[in-house]
Short mmCIF file of N, CA and C in Angstrom, two decimals:
data_model
loop_
_atom_site.label_atom_id
_atom_site.label_comp_id
_atom_site.label_asym_id
_atom_site.label_seq_id
_atom_site.Cartn_x
_atom_site.Cartn_y
_atom_site.Cartn_z
N MET A 1 -47.21 31.91 62.16
CA MET A 1 -47.51 31.46 61.15
C MET A 1 -46.51 32.92 60.33
N ARG A 2 -46.95 34.57 61.05
CA ARG A 2 -46.36 35.17 60.18
C ARG A 2 -44.79 35.11 60.23
N PHE A 3 -44.23 35.07 61.76
CA PHE A 3 -42.92 34.70 61.97
C PHE A 3 -42.25 33.91 60.72
N LEU A 4 -42.92 32.53 60.70
CA LEU A 4 -42.27 31.61 59.77
C LEU A 4 -42.18 32.20 58.48
N ALA A 5 -43.62 32.28 57.92
CA ALA A 5 -43.20 33.44 56.19
C ALA A 5 -42.20 34.00 56.55
N VAL A 6 -41.62 35.12 57.14
CA VAL A 6 -41.20 35.79 57.11
C VAL A 6 -39.70 35.63 56.71
N VAL A 7 -39.89 34.39 57.79
CA VAL A 7 -38.26 33.84 58.16
C VAL A 7 -38.05 33.05 56.78
N MET A 8 -38.97 31.86 56.26
CA MET A 8 -38.52 31.11 55.35
C MET A 8 -38.21 31.84 54.10
N THR A 9 -39.01 32.91 53.58
CA THR A 9 -38.82 34.05 52.82
C THR A 9 -37.49 34.71 52.92
N GLY A 10 -37.35 35.23 53.94
CA GLY A 10 -35.94 35.49 53.72
C GLY A 10 -34.91 35.01 53.81
N LEU A 11 -34.74 33.45 54.61
CA LEU A 11 -33.34 32.78 54.71
C LEU A 11 -33.85 32.16 52.37
N SER A 12 -34.79 32.20 51.86
CA SER A 12 -34.62 31.80 50.56
C SER A 12 -33.87 32.97 49.44
N LEU A 13 -33.85 34.16 50.48
CA LEU A 13 -33.46 35.07 49.25
C LEU A 13 -31.77 35.25 49.41
N VAL A 14 -30.98 34.24 50.55
CA VAL A 14 -30.06 34.49 51.12
C VAL A 14 -29.20 33.72 49.32
N ALA A 15 -29.48 32.65 48.78
CA ALA A 15 -28.59 32.16 48.26
C ALA A 15 -28.71 32.79 46.55
N PRO A 16 -30.49 33.30 46.31
CA PRO A 16 -30.10 34.28 45.17
C PRO A 16 -29.61 35.42 45.34
N ALA A 17 -29.73 36.08 46.26
CA ALA A 17 -28.43 37.34 46.36
C ALA A 17 -27.21 37.13 46.13
N ALA A 18 -26.98 35.96 47.03
CA ALA A 18 -25.36 35.80 46.52
C ALA A 18 -24.90 35.85 45.43
N HIS A 19 -25.70 34.84 44.56
CA HIS A 19 -25.40 34.89 43.10
C HIS A 19 -25.49 36.01 42.28
N ALA A 20 -26.21 37.10 42.69
CA ALA A 20 -26.63 38.05 42.17
C ALA A 20 -25.36 39.10 42.06
N PHE A 21 -25.23 39.12 43.89
CA PHE A 21 -23.87 39.87 44.08
C PHE A 21 -22.43 39.60 43.57
N ALA A 22 -21.95 38.56 43.04
CA ALA A 22 -21.10 37.44 42.57
C ALA A 22 -20.73 37.57 40.81
N LEU A 23 -22.23 38.24 40.31
CA LEU A 23 -22.25 37.88 38.75
C LEU A 23 -21.27 39.18 37.58
N LEU A 24 -21.47 40.04 38.51
CA LEU A 24 -20.66 41.16 37.98
C LEU A 24 -19.09 40.52 38.22
N ASN A 25 -18.28 39.73 39.26
CA ASN A 25 -17.10 39.51 39.15
C ASN A 25 -17.12 37.92 38.58
N LYS A 26 -18.15 37.64 38.15
CA LYS A 26 -18.22 36.14 37.61
C LYS A 26 -18.64 36.50 35.57
N ILE A 27 -19.11 37.39 35.16
CA ILE A 27 -19.52 37.00 34.19
C ILE A 27 -18.74 37.27 33.16
N GLY A 28 -17.48 38.07 33.47
CA GLY A 28 -16.44 38.05 32.27
C GLY A 28 -15.16 37.00 32.76
N MET A 29 -15.15 36.13 33.40
CA MET A 29 -14.33 35.03 34.05
C MET A 29 -13.94 34.45 32.67
N ALA A 30 -12.44 34.22 32.24
CA ALA A 30 -12.22 33.01 31.39
C ALA A 30 -13.29 32.13 31.53
N LYS A 31 -13.09 31.02 30.84
CA LYS A 31 -13.58 29.76 31.03
C LYS A 31 -12.62 28.74 32.02
N ALA A 32 -11.80 28.03 32.00
CA ALA A 32 -11.17 27.87 33.29
C ALA A 32 -11.48 28.24 34.31
N ASP A 33 -11.23 29.30 34.78
CA ASP A 33 -11.64 30.56 35.78
C ASP A 33 -13.00 30.58 36.19
N TYR A 34 -13.84 30.21 35.36
CA TYR A 34 -15.02 30.61 35.59
C TYR A 34 -15.86 28.70 36.42
N PHE A 35 -15.33 27.90 35.32
CA PHE A 35 -15.78 26.42 35.94
C PHE A 35 -14.43 26.23 37.33
N ILE A 36 -13.55 26.47 37.40
CA ILE A 36 -13.09 26.90 38.74
C ILE A 36 -14.38 27.07 40.01
N ALA A 37 -15.00 28.70 39.70
CA ALA A 37 -15.93 29.53 40.63
C ALA A 37 -16.86 28.79 40.72
N GLN A 38 -17.11 28.38 40.15
CA GLN A 38 -18.58 27.55 39.83
C GLN A 38 -18.49 25.95 41.21
N GLN A 39 -17.51 25.52 41.19
CA GLN A 39 -17.34 24.82 42.09
C GLN A 39 -17.74 24.79 43.67
N ALA A 40 -17.60 26.45 43.45
CA ALA A 40 -18.07 27.11 45.28
C ALA A 40 -19.38 26.67 45.54
N TYR A 41 -20.29 26.16 44.61
CA TYR A 41 -21.41 26.16 44.79
C TYR A 41 -22.15 24.44 45.37
N ALA A 42 -20.80 23.52 44.87
CA ALA A 42 -21.72 22.61 45.28
C ALA A 42 -22.20 22.20 46.35
N GLY A 43 -23.28 21.33 46.52
CA GLY A 43 -24.26 21.31 47.77
C GLY A 43 -25.13 22.29 48.29
N TRP A 44 -24.88 23.29 47.40
CA TRP A 44 -25.95 24.60 47.65
C TRP A 44 -27.16 24.05 47.45
N TRP A 45 -27.26 22.74 46.82
CA TRP A 45 -28.61 22.20 46.21
C TRP A 45 -29.53 22.49 47.55
N ILE A 46 -29.09 22.17 48.81
CA ILE A 46 -29.60 21.84 49.84
C ILE A 46 -30.97 22.89 50.38
N VAL A 47 -29.99 24.35 49.77
CA VAL A 47 -30.62 25.61 50.14
C VAL A 47 -32.33 25.84 49.15
N GLY A 48 -31.79 25.21 48.35
CA GLY A 48 -33.13 25.35 47.59
C GLY A 48 -34.00 24.61 48.21
N LEU A 49 -34.06 23.69 48.90
CA LEU A 49 -35.47 23.28 49.81
C LEU A 49 -36.18 24.33 50.36
N LEU A 50 -35.69 25.18 50.90
CA LEU A 50 -36.03 26.75 51.41
C LEU A 50 -36.99 27.45 50.73
N LEU A 51 -36.87 27.09 49.52
CA LEU A 51 -38.34 27.78 48.65
C LEU A 51 -39.14 27.06 48.51
N PRO A 52 -39.56 25.75 48.63
CA PRO A 52 -40.96 24.49 48.51
C PRO A 52 -41.25 25.34 50.15
N LEU A 53 -40.83 24.92 51.06
CA LEU A 53 -41.05 25.79 52.63
C LEU A 53 -41.25 27.01 52.68
N ALA A 54 -40.79 28.15 51.65
CA ALA A 54 -41.38 29.07 51.87
C ALA A 54 -42.59 30.01 51.47
N LEU A 55 -42.74 28.48 50.41
CA LEU A 55 -44.18 28.59 49.40
C LEU A 55 -45.45 28.45 50.23
N LEU A 56 -44.87 27.23 51.06
CA LEU A 56 -46.20 26.67 51.85
C LEU A 56 -46.29 27.29 53.38
N ALA A 57 -45.22 28.27 53.62
CA ALA A 57 -45.27 29.49 54.54
C ALA A 57 -46.28 30.25 54.08
N ASN A 58 -45.95 30.87 52.86
CA ASN A 58 -46.76 32.14 52.52
C ASN A 58 -48.31 31.42 51.83
N ILE A 59 -48.55 30.63 51.98
CA ILE A 59 -49.61 29.97 51.44
C ILE A 59 -50.53 30.14 53.18
N GLY A 60 -49.71 29.36 53.91
CA GLY A 60 -50.26 28.77 55.27
C GLY A 60 -50.61 30.29 55.84
N ASN A 61 -49.76 31.12 55.62
CA ASN A 61 -49.51 32.99 56.83
C ASN A 61 -51.24 33.48 55.53
N ALA A 62 -51.51 33.37 53.98
CA ALA A 62 -52.41 34.00 53.47
C ALA A 62 -53.97 33.29 53.87
N VAL A 63 -53.84 31.48 54.24
CA VAL A 63 -54.87 31.44 55.25
C VAL A 63 -55.34 32.02 56.74
N ALA A 64 -53.99 32.41 57.33
CA ALA A 64 -54.13 32.91 58.33
C ALA A 64 -54.08 33.94 58.67
N LEU A 65 -54.50 35.00 57.93
CA LEU A 65 -54.85 36.07 57.63
C LEU A 65 -56.30 36.41 56.47
N ARG A 66 -56.83 35.49 56.25
CA ARG A 66 -57.82 35.74 55.24
C ARG A 66 -58.76 36.68 55.58
N ALA A 67 -58.94 37.27 56.62
CA ALA A 67 -60.28 38.18 57.53
C ALA A 67 -59.39 39.41 57.24
N ASP A 68 -57.74 39.65 56.74
CA ASP A 68 -57.98 41.09 56.27
C ASP A 68 -57.35 40.60 54.88
N GLY A 69 -58.45 41.50 54.03
CA GLY A 69 -57.87 41.04 52.77
C GLY A 69 -56.62 42.05 52.07
N THR A 70 -56.10 42.95 52.57
CA THR A 70 -54.63 42.74 52.03
C THR A 70 -53.67 42.79 52.48
N ALA A 71 -53.58 41.84 53.99
CA ALA A 71 -52.58 40.76 54.23
C ALA A 71 -52.50 39.68 53.62
N MET A 72 -53.72 39.01 53.56
CA MET A 72 -54.11 37.71 52.54
C MET A 72 -53.18 38.12 51.10
N GLY A 73 -53.77 38.98 50.66
CA GLY A 73 -53.60 39.42 48.99
C GLY A 73 -52.18 39.49 49.23
N LEU A 74 -51.08 39.99 49.81
CA LEU A 74 -49.68 40.50 50.39
C LEU A 74 -49.32 39.10 50.20
N SER A 75 -49.93 38.24 51.29
CA SER A 75 -49.44 36.76 51.29
C SER A 75 -49.50 35.62 50.42
N VAL A 76 -50.63 35.92 49.65
CA VAL A 76 -50.96 35.23 47.98
C VAL A 76 -49.81 35.87 47.16
N ALA A 77 -49.46 37.13 46.99
CA ALA A 77 -48.37 37.57 46.24
C ALA A 77 -46.61 37.29 46.52
N ALA A 78 -46.84 37.06 47.99
CA ALA A 78 -45.34 36.35 48.35
C ALA A 78 -45.22 34.65 47.74
N ALA A 79 -46.82 34.06 48.08
CA ALA A 79 -46.17 32.85 47.87
C ALA A 79 -45.96 32.76 46.42
N ALA A 80 -46.92 33.37 45.17
CA ALA A 80 -46.81 33.39 43.85
C ALA A 80 -45.64 33.91 43.54
N LEU A 81 -44.91 34.66 44.12
CA LEU A 81 -43.36 35.27 43.93
C LEU A 81 -42.12 33.91 43.99
N ILE A 82 -42.63 33.49 45.29
CA ILE A 82 -42.03 32.15 45.58
C ILE A 82 -42.14 31.24 44.56
N ALA A 83 -43.57 30.92 43.80
CA ALA A 83 -43.42 29.86 42.78
C ALA A 83 -42.53 30.34 41.48
N LEU A 84 -42.84 31.34 41.13
CA LEU A 84 -42.41 32.18 39.62
C LEU A 84 -40.76 32.00 40.04
N ASN A 85 -39.95 32.01 40.63
CA ASN A 85 -38.72 31.68 41.48
C ASN A 85 -38.59 30.01 40.80
N LEU A 86 -39.39 29.22 41.78
CA LEU A 86 -38.90 27.98 41.08
C LEU A 86 -39.48 27.77 39.51
N VAL A 87 -40.13 28.25 38.85
CA VAL A 87 -40.10 28.13 37.67
C VAL A 87 -38.94 28.73 36.73
N ILE A 88 -38.71 29.86 37.34
CA ILE A 88 -37.77 30.59 36.77
C ILE A 88 -36.33 29.50 36.51
N PHE A 89 -36.06 28.74 37.94
CA PHE A 89 -35.13 28.25 38.22
C PHE A 89 -35.50 26.58 37.11
N MET A 90 -36.50 26.24 37.05
CA MET A 90 -36.94 24.89 36.58
C MET A 90 -36.54 25.30 34.91
N VAL A 91 -37.04 26.88 34.47
CA VAL A 91 -36.67 26.87 32.95
C VAL A 91 -35.37 26.90 32.41
N PHE A 92 -35.08 27.88 33.34
CA PHE A 92 -33.43 28.40 32.47
C PHE A 92 -32.11 28.14 33.70
N THR A 93 -32.27 27.64 34.81
CA THR A 93 -31.06 27.53 35.40
C THR A 93 -30.60 26.44 35.18
N GLN A 94 -32.17 25.36 36.01
CA GLN A 94 -31.75 24.03 35.62
C GLN A 94 -31.06 22.96 34.47
N PRO A 95 -31.32 24.05 33.03
CA PRO A 95 -31.34 23.03 32.25
C PRO A 95 -29.58 23.56 32.29
N ALA A 96 -28.88 24.77 32.58
CA ALA A 96 -28.39 24.83 32.25
C ALA A 96 -27.15 24.23 33.13
N ASN A 97 -27.26 23.98 34.56
CA ASN A 97 -26.77 22.46 35.74
C ASN A 97 -26.62 21.49 34.65
N ALA A 98 -28.17 21.20 34.03
CA ALA A 98 -27.85 19.65 33.58
C ALA A 98 -26.63 19.52 32.42
N ALA A 99 -27.20 20.41 31.51
CA ALA A 99 -26.13 20.67 30.39
C ALA A 99 -24.48 20.61 30.54
N THR A 100 -24.50 20.78 31.67
CA THR A 100 -22.79 21.47 32.42
C THR A 100 -22.53 19.99 33.44
N GLU A 101 -23.26 19.16 33.83
CA GLU A 101 -23.48 18.04 34.72
C GLU A 101 -22.73 19.10 36.02
N ASN A 102 -23.45 20.28 36.16
CA ASN A 102 -23.17 21.04 37.46
C ASN A 102 -21.70 22.01 37.45
N TRP A 103 -21.75 21.97 36.37
CA TRP A 103 -20.46 23.04 35.70
C TRP A 103 -19.11 21.93 35.61
N ALA A 104 -19.19 20.70 35.61
CA ALA A 104 -18.14 19.61 35.43
C ALA A 104 -17.68 19.71 34.35
N VAL A 105 -18.81 19.74 33.45
CA VAL A 105 -18.26 19.74 32.06
C VAL A 105 -18.71 20.81 30.97
N GLN A 106 -17.14 21.13 30.08
CA GLN A 106 -17.82 22.33 29.51
C GLN A 106 -17.82 22.04 28.19
N PRO A 107 -19.29 22.14 27.42
CA PRO A 107 -20.03 22.02 26.24
C PRO A 107 -19.36 23.40 25.54
N GLU A 108 -19.76 23.39 24.47
CA GLU A 108 -19.17 24.25 23.22
C GLU A 108 -19.99 25.78 23.88
N ASN A 109 -20.83 25.13 23.97
CA ASN A 109 -22.22 26.47 24.36
C ASN A 109 -21.89 27.01 25.71
N TRP A 110 -20.73 27.01 26.43
CA TRP A 110 -21.16 27.21 27.74
C TRP A 110 -21.13 28.62 28.18
N GLU A 111 -20.67 29.48 27.00
CA GLU A 111 -20.97 31.05 27.51
C GLU A 111 -22.63 31.13 27.33
N SER A 112 -23.40 30.68 26.48
CA SER A 112 -25.13 31.07 26.26
C SER A 112 -25.36 30.42 27.86
N LEU A 113 -25.10 29.47 28.58
CA LEU A 113 -25.12 28.56 29.16
C LEU A 113 -25.12 29.33 31.02
N ARG A 114 -23.77 30.21 30.92
CA ARG A 114 -23.09 31.13 31.54
C ARG A 114 -23.82 32.03 31.93
N THR A 115 -24.44 32.44 30.79
CA THR A 115 -25.46 33.85 30.84
C THR A 115 -26.77 33.49 31.27
N ARG A 116 -27.33 32.46 31.02
CA ARG A 116 -28.62 32.19 31.35
C ARG A 116 -28.67 31.98 32.77
N TRP A 117 -27.49 30.97 33.65
CA TRP A 117 -27.56 30.68 34.98
C TRP A 117 -27.04 31.91 35.45
N GLU A 118 -26.19 33.12 35.01
CA GLU A 118 -26.15 34.40 35.98
C GLU A 118 -27.29 35.04 36.17
N TYR A 119 -27.78 35.15 35.07
CA TYR A 119 -29.09 36.16 35.37
C TYR A 119 -30.14 35.79 35.36
N SER A 120 -30.58 34.74 35.22
CA SER A 120 -31.43 33.96 35.89
C SER A 120 -31.28 34.02 37.53
N HIS A 121 -30.42 33.25 37.95
CA HIS A 121 -30.24 33.90 39.53
C HIS A 121 -30.09 35.21 40.01
N ALA A 122 -29.98 36.57 39.48
CA ALA A 122 -30.35 37.62 39.34
C ALA A 122 -31.50 38.13 39.22
N VAL A 123 -32.37 37.41 38.08
CA VAL A 123 -33.88 37.70 38.15
C VAL A 123 -34.45 36.92 39.97
N ASN A 124 -33.98 35.87 39.64
CA ASN A 124 -34.58 35.38 41.10
C ASN A 124 -34.47 35.85 42.06
N ALA A 125 -33.26 36.81 42.58
CA ALA A 125 -32.86 37.58 43.56
C ALA A 125 -33.70 38.63 43.53
N VAL A 126 -34.16 39.33 42.68
CA VAL A 126 -34.74 40.27 42.70
C VAL A 126 -36.53 39.57 43.02
N VAL A 127 -36.96 38.48 42.15
CA VAL A 127 -38.45 37.99 42.93
C VAL A 127 -38.56 37.81 44.04
N THR A 128 -37.41 36.94 44.74
CA THR A 128 -37.60 36.32 45.87
C THR A 128 -37.16 37.86 47.03
N PHE A 129 -36.73 38.82 46.91
CA PHE A 129 -36.82 40.20 47.77
C PHE A 129 -38.03 40.75 47.51
N LEU A 130 -38.47 40.71 46.33
CA LEU A 130 -40.13 41.08 46.61
C LEU A 130 -40.94 40.34 47.35
N ALA A 131 -40.89 38.96 46.75
CA ALA A 131 -41.42 38.16 47.57
C ALA A 131 -41.60 38.37 48.94
N PHE A 132 -40.00 38.29 49.67
CA PHE A 132 -40.23 39.14 50.91
C PHE A 132 -40.46 40.01 51.89
N CYS A 133 -40.38 41.01 50.81
CA CYS A 133 -41.16 42.31 51.06
C CYS A 133 -42.55 42.16 51.32
N CYS A 134 -43.07 41.47 50.21
CA CYS A 134 -44.77 41.06 50.31
C CYS A 134 -44.85 40.21 51.65
N ALA A 135 -44.26 39.35 52.37
CA ALA A 135 -44.68 38.61 53.11
C ALA A 135 -44.27 39.22 54.49
N THR A 136 -43.56 40.24 54.14
CA THR A 136 -42.85 41.33 55.40
C THR A 136 -44.28 41.90 55.74
N LEU A 137 -44.94 42.48 54.76
CA LEU A 137 -45.89 44.08 54.25
C LEU A 137 -46.86 42.84 55.13
N ALA A 138 -47.23 41.98 54.79
CA ALA A 138 -48.51 40.79 55.17
C ALA A 138 -48.34 40.65 56.73
N SER A 139 -47.51 40.38 56.66
CA SER A 139 -47.36 39.85 58.28
C SER A 139 -47.29 41.07 59.33
N LEU A 140 -46.74 42.23 59.00
CA LEU A 140 -47.04 43.41 59.95
C LEU A 140 -48.40 44.38 60.11
N ARG A 141 -48.76 43.73 59.42
CA ARG A 141 -50.35 44.45 59.05
C ARG A 141 -51.50 43.94 60.42
#
């Protein structure tokens, strides 16, 4: 269970980290260029399926480590951070995806949508990295 929690959480970090690293290169792009660049993410929704799996793995790890209060607490924290990632995605990222039909439609407020999309991914990279740290520390105890 420990291994599964660390691996699933680590894999869940890959996509938000990639988005965060691309942010500085993309945030100032012209409209046409930005919408072209966004097409690189077509099909990435499948990577999002790792988040619920990471959530379940960390909950399972918390149960498995319940005899060690610190390890259990770290596993619960990892699960809570993964849940926070999902909330941030649903509140900030997904509405931008919906408003732009996954960046195929260019609405008038595209710049504010871009800001929400880019920075929500950056925040989720930090949140998921913290979850990964918690899952790793819990599993090393």
